[in-house]
PDB file of C-alpha atoms in Angstrom:
ATOM      1  CA  MET A   8      18.035 -20.475 -97.738  1.00 47.00           C
ATOM      2  CA  SER A   9      19.747 -23.620 -99.037  1.00 47.00           C
ATOM      3  CA  VAL A  10      22.464 -25.563 -97.324  1.00 46.00           C
ATOM      4  CA  ILE A  11      25.326 -27.119 -98.916  1.00 47.00           C
ATOM      5  CA  ALA A  12      26.549 -29.788 -96.941  1.00 48.00           C
ATOM      6  CA  ARG A  13      30.312 -29.050 -98.310  1.00 52.00           C
ATOM      7  CA  ASN A  14      33.182 -29.602 -95.666  1.00 54.00           C
ATOM      8  CA  GLU A  15      36.009 -27.450 -96.071  1.00 55.00           C
ATOM      9  CA  CYS A  16      39.473 -27.720 -94.865  1.00 44.00           C
ATOM     10  CA  THR A  17      40.052 -24.972 -92.257  1.00 43.00           C
ATOM     11  CA  ASP A  18      43.367 -26.261 -90.790  1.00 41.00           C
ATOM     12  CA  LYS A  19      45.447 -27.161 -93.903  1.00 38.00           C
ATOM     13  CA  PRO A  20      48.800 -27.847 -91.889  1.00 36.00           C
ATOM     14  CA  GLU A  21      47.034 -30.391 -89.764  1.00 36.00           C
ATOM     15  CA  CYS A  22      45.426 -32.375 -92.688  1.00 35.00           C
ATOM     16  CA  ASN A  23      46.611 -34.918 -95.207  1.00 33.00           C
ATOM     17  CA  ARG A  24      45.726 -34.599 -98.771  1.00 30.00           C
ATOM     18  CA  VAL A  25      44.744 -37.765-100.437  1.00 30.00           C
ATOM     19  CA  ALA A  26      43.528 -38.021-103.786  1.00 29.00           C
ATOM     20  CA  GLY A  27      42.221 -34.362-103.391  1.00 31.00           C
ATOM     21  CA  GLU A  28      40.532 -35.188 -99.892  1.00 31.00           C
ATOM     22  CA  CYS A  29      41.242 -33.683 -96.473  1.00 33.00           C
ATOM     23  CA  MET A  30      41.650 -36.382 -94.039  1.00 32.00           C
ATOM     24  CA  PHE A  31      41.750 -34.814 -90.544  1.00 37.00           C
ATOM     25  CA  LEU A  32      43.068 -36.719 -87.564  1.00 40.00           C
ATOM     26  CA  GLU A  33      40.532 -38.352 -85.073  1.00 39.00           C
ATOM     27  CA  GLY A  34      39.652 -36.993 -81.886  1.00 44.00           C
ATOM     28  CA  LYS A  35      38.185 -33.775 -80.258  1.00 62.00           C
ATOM     29  CA  GLY A  36      41.042 -31.497 -78.893  1.00 58.00           C
ATOM     30  CA  ILE A  37      43.304 -32.536 -81.858  1.00 70.00           C
ATOM     31  CA  VAL A  38      42.132 -30.149 -84.607  1.00 81.00           C
ATOM     32  CA  ALA A  39      39.134 -28.514 -85.527  1.00 87.00           C
ATOM     33  CA  PRO A  40      36.619 -30.071 -87.573  1.00 93.00           C
ATOM     34  CA  GLN A  41      35.794 -29.166 -91.112  1.00 92.00           C
ATOM     35  CA  ARG A  42      33.243 -26.325 -91.445  1.00 94.00           C
ATOM     36  CA  VAL A  43      30.255 -26.745 -93.315  1.00 96.00           C
ATOM     37  CA  SER A  44      29.332 -24.008 -96.157  1.00 96.00           C
ATOM     38  CA  CYS A  45      25.852 -22.701 -96.158  1.00 96.00           C
ATOM     39  CA  LYS A  46      24.160 -20.421 -99.058  1.00 94.00           C
ATOM     40  CA  ILE A  47      22.075 -17.920 -98.000  1.00 94.00           C
ATOM     41  CA  THR A  48      19.452 -16.441-100.310  1.00 94.00           C
ATOM     42  CA  MET A  49      18.814 -12.764-101.007  1.00 94.00           C
ATOM     43  CA  GLY A  50      15.193 -13.261-100.231  1.00 95.00           C
ATOM     44  CA  MET A  51      15.978 -15.199 -96.833  1.00 94.00           C
ATOM     45  CA  LEU A  52      18.151 -12.549 -95.773  1.00 96.00           C
ATOM     46  CA  ALA A  53      15.560  -9.560 -96.293  1.00 96.00           C
ATOM     47  CA  HIS A  54      13.172 -12.177 -94.579  1.00 96.00           C
ATOM     48  CA  LEU A  55      15.176 -12.360 -91.386  1.00 96.00           C
ATOM     49  CA  HIS A  56      16.142  -8.751 -91.369  1.00 96.00           C
ATOM     50  CA  GLU A  57      12.455  -7.853 -91.143  1.00 96.00           C
ATOM     51  CA  VAL A  58      12.016 -10.393 -88.441  1.00 95.00           C
ATOM     52  CA  ALA A  59      14.724  -8.921 -86.855  1.00 93.00           C
ATOM     53  CA  LYS A  60      13.473  -5.495 -87.071  1.00 93.00           C
ATOM     54  CA  ARG A  61      10.050  -6.566 -85.740  1.00 92.00           C
ATOM     55  CA  ARG A  62      11.575  -8.234 -82.671  1.00 90.00           C
ATOM     56  CA  ASP A  63      13.798  -5.396 -82.007  1.00 86.00           C
ATOM     57  CA  ALA A  64      10.772  -3.336 -82.011  1.00 86.00           C
ATOM     58  CA  TYR A  65       8.604  -5.493 -79.898  1.00 85.00           C
ATOM     59  CA  ARG A  66      11.035  -5.953 -77.160  1.00 78.00           C
ATOM     60  CA  LYS A  67      12.281  -2.364 -77.191  1.00 72.00           C
ATOM     61  CA  TYR A  68      16.010  -3.424 -76.930  1.00 61.00           C
ATOM     62  CA  GLY A  69      17.001  -0.013 -77.961  1.00 57.00           C
ATOM     63  CA  GLU A  70      15.609   1.714 -74.616  1.00 64.00           C
ATOM     64  CA  ARG A  71      17.391  -0.726 -72.400  1.00 59.00           C
ATOM     65  CA  THR A  72      20.182   0.534 -70.056  1.00 63.00           C
ATOM     66  CA  ASP A  73      22.534  -2.744 -70.123  1.00 61.00           C
ATOM     67  CA  ILE A  74      24.965  -2.885 -72.692  1.00 59.00           C
ATOM     68  CA  TRP A  75      23.979  -6.186 -73.670  1.00 55.00           C
ATOM     69  CA  GLY A  76      20.549  -5.330 -74.513  1.00 55.00           C
ATOM     70  CA  GLN A  77      21.615  -2.316 -76.431  1.00 54.00           C
ATOM     71  CA  GLY A  78      23.498  -4.747 -78.581  1.00 50.00           C
ATOM     72  CA  LEU A  79      27.353  -5.397 -78.789  1.00 53.00           C
ATOM     73  CA  ARG A  80      27.772  -4.812 -82.034  1.00 60.00           C
ATOM     74  CA  PRO A  81      27.758  -1.342 -83.516  1.00 73.00           C
ATOM     75  CA  SER A  82      25.383  -0.316 -86.451  1.00 88.00           C
ATOM     76  CA  GLN A  83      26.585  -2.170 -89.548  1.00 91.00           C
ATOM     77  CA  TYR A  84      26.678  -1.779 -93.404  1.00 93.00           C
ATOM     78  CA  ILE A  85      25.375  -4.871 -94.995  1.00 93.00           C
ATOM     79  CA  PRO A  86      25.414  -5.538 -98.596  1.00 90.00           C
ATOM     80  CA  SER A  87      21.827  -5.738-100.136  1.00 89.00           C
ATOM     81  CA  LEU A  88      20.558  -4.503 -96.819  1.00 94.00           C
ATOM     82  CA  GLY A  89      22.079  -1.353 -96.225  1.00 94.00           C
ATOM     83  CA  TRP A  90      22.473   0.187 -92.752  1.00 95.00           C
ATOM     84  CA  VAL A  91      21.119  -2.160 -90.398  1.00 94.00           C
ATOM     85  CA  LYS A  92      20.978  -0.526 -86.601  1.00 89.00           C
ATOM     86  CA  GLN A  93      22.758  -1.320 -83.453  1.00 86.00           C
ATOM     87  CA  SER A  94      20.122  -3.441 -81.570  1.00 85.00           C
ATOM     88  CA  VAL A  95      18.732  -4.949 -84.707  1.00 91.00           C
ATOM     89  CA  VAL A  96      22.431  -6.455 -85.595  1.00 91.00           C
ATOM     90  CA  PRO A  97      22.794  -9.306 -82.870  1.00 90.00           C
ATOM     91  CA  ILE A  98      19.475 -10.262 -83.494  1.00 91.00           C
ATOM     92  CA  LEU A  99      20.024 -10.581 -87.185  1.00 94.00           C
ATOM     93  CA  TYR A 100      23.225 -12.482 -86.699  1.00 94.00           C
ATOM     94  CA  GLY A 101      21.393 -14.820 -84.522  1.00 93.00           C
ATOM     95  CA  LEU A 102      18.532 -15.743 -86.732  1.00 95.00           C
ATOM     96  CA  ILE A 103      21.131 -16.542 -89.482  1.00 97.00           C
ATOM     97  CA  GLY A 104      22.959 -19.040 -87.307  1.00 97.00           C
ATOM     98  CA  GLU A 105      19.738 -20.538 -86.272  1.00 96.00           C
ATOM     99  CA  VAL A 106      18.343 -20.825 -89.857  1.00 96.00           C
ATOM    100  CA  CYS A 107      21.641 -22.365 -90.868  1.00 97.00           C
ATOM    101  CA  VAL A 108      21.734 -25.130 -88.551  1.00 97.00           C
ATOM    102  CA  SER A 109      17.921 -26.126 -88.433  1.00 95.00           C
ATOM    103  CA  ASN A 110      18.297 -26.218 -92.383  1.00 95.00           C
ATOM    104  CA  TYR A 111      21.197 -28.421 -92.188  1.00 97.00           C
ATOM    105  CA  VAL A 112      20.067 -31.031 -89.878  1.00 96.00           C
ATOM    106  CA  ASN A 113      16.779 -30.899 -91.823  1.00 96.00           C
ATOM    107  CA  ALA A 114      18.703 -31.823 -95.028  1.00 96.00           C
ATOM    108  CA  LEU A 115      20.956 -34.113 -93.329  1.00 94.00           C
ATOM    109  CA  ILE A 116      18.177 -36.341 -92.434  1.00 94.00           C
ATOM    110  CA  GLY A 117      15.689 -35.470 -95.194  1.00 95.00           C
ATOM    111  CA  ALA A 118      13.003 -34.439 -92.825  1.00 94.00           C
ATOM    112  CA  THR A 119      11.741 -31.120 -90.986  1.00 94.00           C
ATOM    113  CA  ILE A 120      12.516 -31.765 -87.439  1.00 93.00           C
ATOM    114  CA  CYS A 121      13.479 -28.533 -86.186  1.00 91.00           C
ATOM    115  CA  GLN A 122      12.661 -25.105 -87.231  1.00 89.00           C
ATOM    116  CA  PRO A 123      14.100 -21.753 -85.785  1.00 87.00           C
ATOM    117  CA  ASP A 124      11.144 -19.563 -83.689  1.00 86.00           C
ATOM    118  CA  LEU A 125      10.557 -16.370 -85.512  1.00 87.00           C
ATOM    119  CA  SER A 126       7.999 -15.363 -83.192  1.00 83.00           C
ATOM    120  CA  ASP A 127       8.118 -12.664 -80.669  1.00 80.00           C
ATOM    121  CA  ARG A 128       8.878 -13.404 -77.230  1.00 72.00           C
ATOM    122  CA  ALA A 129       8.921 -10.645 -74.570  1.00 66.00           C
ATOM    123  CA  GLU A 130      11.363 -12.657 -72.697  1.00 64.00           C
ATOM    124  CA  GLY A 131      13.539 -13.980 -75.505  1.00 67.00           C
ATOM    125  CA  ASP A 132      14.002 -17.721 -75.732  1.00 73.00           C
ATOM    126  CA  GLY A 133      15.784 -18.185 -72.616  1.00 75.00           C
ATOM    127  CA  GLY A 134      19.177 -19.842 -74.161  1.00 84.00           C
ATOM    128  CA  GLU A 135      16.750 -22.347 -76.133  1.00 91.00           C
ATOM    129  CA  ASP A 136      16.830 -21.878 -79.698  1.00 93.00           C
ATOM    130  CA  PHE A 137      15.019 -25.377 -80.733  1.00 92.00           C
ATOM    131  CA  GLN A 138      15.246 -28.923 -80.048  1.00 93.00           C
ATOM    132  CA  ILE A 139      16.494 -32.029 -81.641  1.00 95.00           C
ATOM    133  CA  CYS A 140      15.158 -35.146 -80.076  1.00 93.00           C
ATOM    134  CA  GLY A 141      14.691 -33.609 -76.923  1.00 93.00           C
ATOM    135  CA  VAL A 142      17.969 -32.018 -76.740  1.00 96.00           C
ATOM    136  CA  ILE A 143      17.966 -28.337 -76.420  1.00 96.00           C
ATOM    137  CA  ILE A 144      20.390 -26.266 -78.855  1.00 97.00           C
ATOM    138  CA  ASP A 145      21.661 -22.863 -78.436  1.00 96.00           C
ATOM    139  CA  VAL A 146      23.240 -21.536 -81.906  1.00 97.00           C
ATOM    140  CA  LYS A 147      26.184 -19.085 -81.366  1.00 96.00           C
ATOM    141  CA  LEU A 148      27.490 -16.939 -84.267  1.00 96.00           C
ATOM    142  CA  LYS A 149      30.636 -14.994 -84.785  1.00 94.00           C
ATOM    143  CA  GLY A 150      31.362 -12.291 -87.333  1.00 92.00           C
ATOM    144  CA  THR A 151      34.672 -12.914 -87.924  1.00 90.00           C
ATOM    145  CA  ARG A 152      36.878 -16.225 -88.946  1.00 86.00           C
ATOM    146  CA  ASP A 153      39.488 -14.808 -86.395  1.00 85.00           C
ATOM    147  CA  GLY A 154      36.820 -14.336 -83.421  1.00 87.00           C
ATOM    148  CA  GLN A 155      36.515 -16.611 -80.551  1.00 92.00           C
ATOM    149  CA  ASN A 156      33.448 -18.938 -80.132  1.00 96.00           C
ATOM    150  CA  LEU A 157      31.689 -17.447 -76.911  1.00 95.00           C
ATOM    151  CA  VAL A 158      29.279 -18.364 -74.464  1.00 96.00           C
ATOM    152  CA  ARG A 159      28.062 -16.046 -72.042  1.00 93.00           C
ATOM    153  CA  ARG A 160      28.616 -16.908 -68.475  1.00 95.00           C
ATOM    154  CA  THR A 161      27.954 -13.818 -66.324  1.00 94.00           C
ATOM    155  CA  ASP A 162      25.680 -10.647 -66.902  1.00 87.00           C
ATOM    156  CA  GLU A 163      27.737  -7.089 -66.403  1.00 84.00           C
ATOM    157  CA  TYR A 164      27.146  -7.509 -62.892  1.00 86.00           C
ATOM    158  CA  LYS A 165      29.087 -10.616 -62.808  1.00 89.00           C
ATOM    159  CA  LYS A 166      25.917 -12.760 -61.780  1.00 92.00           C
ATOM    160  CA  ILE A 167      26.372 -16.124 -63.193  1.00 95.00           C
ATOM    161  CA  LEU A 168      24.001 -17.093 -65.908  1.00 92.00           C
ATOM    162  CA  PRO A 169      22.667 -20.731 -65.984  1.00 92.00           C
ATOM    163  CA  LEU A 170      23.333 -22.571 -69.433  1.00 95.00           C
ATOM    164  CA  LYS A 171      19.943 -24.061 -70.366  1.00 94.00           C
ATOM    165  CA  ALA A 172      21.165 -25.619 -73.447  1.00 96.00           C
ATOM    166  CA  ASP A 173      22.617 -29.458 -73.785  1.00 97.00           C
ATOM    167  CA  ILE A 174      24.415 -28.310 -76.847  1.00 97.00           C
ATOM    168  CA  PHE A 175      26.139 -25.002 -78.415  1.00 98.00           C
ATOM    169  CA  VAL A 176      26.660 -25.163 -82.034  1.00 98.00           C
ATOM    170  CA  PHE A 177      29.042 -22.502 -83.305  1.00 98.00           C
ATOM    171  CA  CYS A 178      28.961 -20.778 -86.573  1.00 98.00           C
ATOM    172  CA  LEU A 179      30.488 -17.755 -88.674  1.00 97.00           C
ATOM    173  CA  TRP A 180      28.911 -15.158 -90.820  1.00 96.00           C
ATOM    174  CA  ASN A 181      31.105 -12.300 -91.967  1.00 95.00           C
ATOM    175  CA  PRO A 182      28.937 -10.133 -94.340  1.00 93.00           C
ATOM    176  CA  ARG A 183      31.790  -7.811 -95.063  1.00 91.00           C
ATOM    177  CA  VAL A 184      33.350 -10.676 -96.928  1.00 93.00           C
ATOM    178  CA  SER A 185      30.419 -12.621 -98.222  1.00 92.00           C
ATOM    179  CA  THR A 186      26.870 -11.538 -97.552  1.00 92.00           C
ATOM    180  CA  LEU A 187      25.304 -14.973 -99.040  1.00 94.00           C
ATOM    181  CA  ASN A 188      27.766 -17.418 -97.543  1.00 95.00           C
ATOM    182  CA  ALA A 189      27.898 -18.817 -93.565  1.00 97.00           C
ATOM    183  CA  TYR A 190      29.897 -21.582 -92.019  1.00 97.00           C
ATOM    184  CA  LEU A 191      28.738 -24.087 -89.236  1.00 97.00           C
ATOM    185  CA  LEU A 192      32.076 -24.607 -87.275  1.00 97.00           C
ATOM    186  CA  GLY A 193      30.984 -27.492 -84.813  1.00 97.00           C
ATOM    187  CA  TRP A 194      28.987 -28.155 -82.051  1.00 97.00           C
ATOM    188  CA  ALA A 195      30.023 -28.888 -78.291  1.00 97.00           C
ATOM    189  CA  GLU A 196      28.344 -30.467 -75.159  1.00 97.00           C
ATOM    190  CA  LYS A 197      27.520 -28.241 -72.338  1.00 97.00           C
ATOM    191  CA  VAL A 198      29.886 -30.047 -70.108  1.00 96.00           C
ATOM    192  CA  VAL A 199      32.754 -29.098 -72.579  1.00 97.00           C
ATOM    193  CA  VAL A 200      31.720 -25.601 -72.573  1.00 97.00           C
ATOM    194  CA  GLU A 201      31.734 -25.269 -68.806  1.00 97.00           C
ATOM    195  CA  ASP A 202      35.226 -26.675 -68.709  1.00 96.00           C
ATOM    196  CA  CYS A 203      36.563 -23.988 -71.090  1.00 97.00           C
ATOM    197  CA  PHE A 204      38.378 -20.912 -69.576  1.00 95.00           C
ATOM    198  CA  VAL A 205      36.498 -17.716 -68.802  1.00 96.00           C
ATOM    199  CA  SER A 206      37.524 -14.381 -70.115  1.00 95.00           C
ATOM    200  CA  PRO A 207      36.105 -10.566 -69.872  1.00 92.00           C
ATOM    201  CA  SER A 208      34.323  -9.472 -72.669  1.00 89.00           C
ATOM    202  CA  ASN A 209      36.158  -7.001 -74.598  1.00 84.00           C
ATOM    203  CA  VAL A 210      33.336  -4.678 -75.345  1.00 80.00           C
ATOM    204  CA  ALA A 211      31.274  -4.774 -72.211  1.00 82.00           C
ATOM    205  CA  GLY A 212      31.593  -6.024 -68.575  1.00 84.00           C
ATOM    206  CA  HIS A 213      30.420  -9.540 -68.437  1.00 90.00           C
ATOM    207  CA  LEU A 214      32.477 -12.728 -68.619  1.00 94.00           C
ATOM    208  CA  ASN A 215      32.256 -15.443 -71.329  1.00 95.00           C
ATOM    209  CA  PHE A 216      33.249 -18.947 -71.730  1.00 97.00           C
ATOM    210  CA  VAL A 217      35.897 -19.079 -74.734  1.00 97.00           C
ATOM    211  CA  VAL A 218      35.695 -22.121 -76.675  1.00 97.00           C
ATOM    212  CA  ASP A 219      38.411 -23.263 -79.192  1.00 95.00           C
ATOM    213  CA  ASN A 220      37.703 -24.705 -82.475  1.00 94.00           C
ATOM    214  CA  ASN A 221      39.793 -27.754 -81.770  1.00 94.00           C
ATOM    215  CA  LYS A 222      37.307 -28.512 -78.799  1.00 95.00           C
ATOM    216  CA  LEU A 223      34.186 -28.872 -81.253  1.00 97.00           C
ATOM    217  CA  ASN A 224      32.833 -32.024 -82.836  1.00 96.00           C
ATOM    218  CA  GLN A 225      31.851 -32.130 -86.652  1.00 95.00           C
ATOM    219  CA  MET A 226      28.353 -31.009 -87.883  1.00 96.00           C
ATOM    220  CA  SER A 227      27.532 -34.492 -89.186  1.00 95.00           C
ATOM    221  CA  ASP A 228      27.702 -36.155 -85.599  1.00 96.00           C
ATOM    222  CA  LEU A 229      25.144 -33.599 -83.968  1.00 96.00           C
ATOM    223  CA  TYR A 230      22.123 -35.499 -85.331  1.00 96.00           C
ATOM    224  CA  PRO A 231      23.318 -39.163 -84.119  1.00 95.00           C
ATOM    225  CA  TYR A 232      24.274 -37.803 -80.907  1.00 96.00           C
ATOM    226  CA  CYS A 233      20.991 -36.307 -80.174  1.00 95.00           C
ATOM    227  CA  LEU A 234      19.163 -39.355 -81.339  1.00 94.00           C
ATOM    228  CA  HIS A 235      21.603 -41.658 -79.037  1.00 92.00           C
ATOM    229  CA  SER A 236      20.675 -39.302 -76.398  1.00 87.00           C
ATOM    230  CA  ARG A 237      17.072 -39.742 -76.839  1.00 74.00           C
ATOM    231  CA  GLN A 238      17.325 -43.669 -76.859  1.00 71.00           C
ATOM    232  CA  ARG A 239      19.428 -43.614 -73.526  1.00 67.00           C
ATOM    233  CA  LYS A 240      16.769 -41.601 -71.967  1.00 59.00           C
ATOM    234  CA  THR A 241      13.992 -43.975 -73.321  1.00 51.00           C
ATOM    235  CA  TRP A 242      16.264 -47.208 -71.970  1.00 43.00           C
ATOM    236  CA  ARG A 243      16.152 -45.757 -68.537  1.00 40.00           C
TER     237      ARG A 243
END
């Protein structure tokens, strides 16, 4: 997969165009950051589909009785892949997001410092997709531009789930619009996510934190933030 670090203006009324460039107001909470476009190759998409099917078979998601385990998204037709079954769809979406984020960060600094975990683990990743400079990253991907950025707060029995990650990165991939294009929307610290309002899921019994786009930081600030966090820990 190749990642093109190209920012796009997603909130045109909020930006001023000067010599063809988008100049956004500074400050989180004012306007959503510019999203970063990521190109996905056919080969990588097919490979991640195979990983998702293998992981689904290993963890036996289809045999679980909880709605979350079975997969919240229905079976879906994805161009170039065909029909992807219900329990495989969320795994594939997650892998797409993880690869986009890790490739973007690696390309940004010119070194491989993070990679998605494509192995099979019986208990899943526990809310940790990878680390950057010791900072735990959890990637969340949505399937429509108008969809909400969600972080699960409880299970369907309303048991509160701890947030392990220090940083949440939000992405968009809508294969109905373009199979080979995904977008990085921005990232937020755990304390910001925990301060967001909680809303019931539209498709299951759990609760989610709902993170508005204007609460996100721009992607180019992710690595400097993680590096600075490591340095602060070293200084203590």
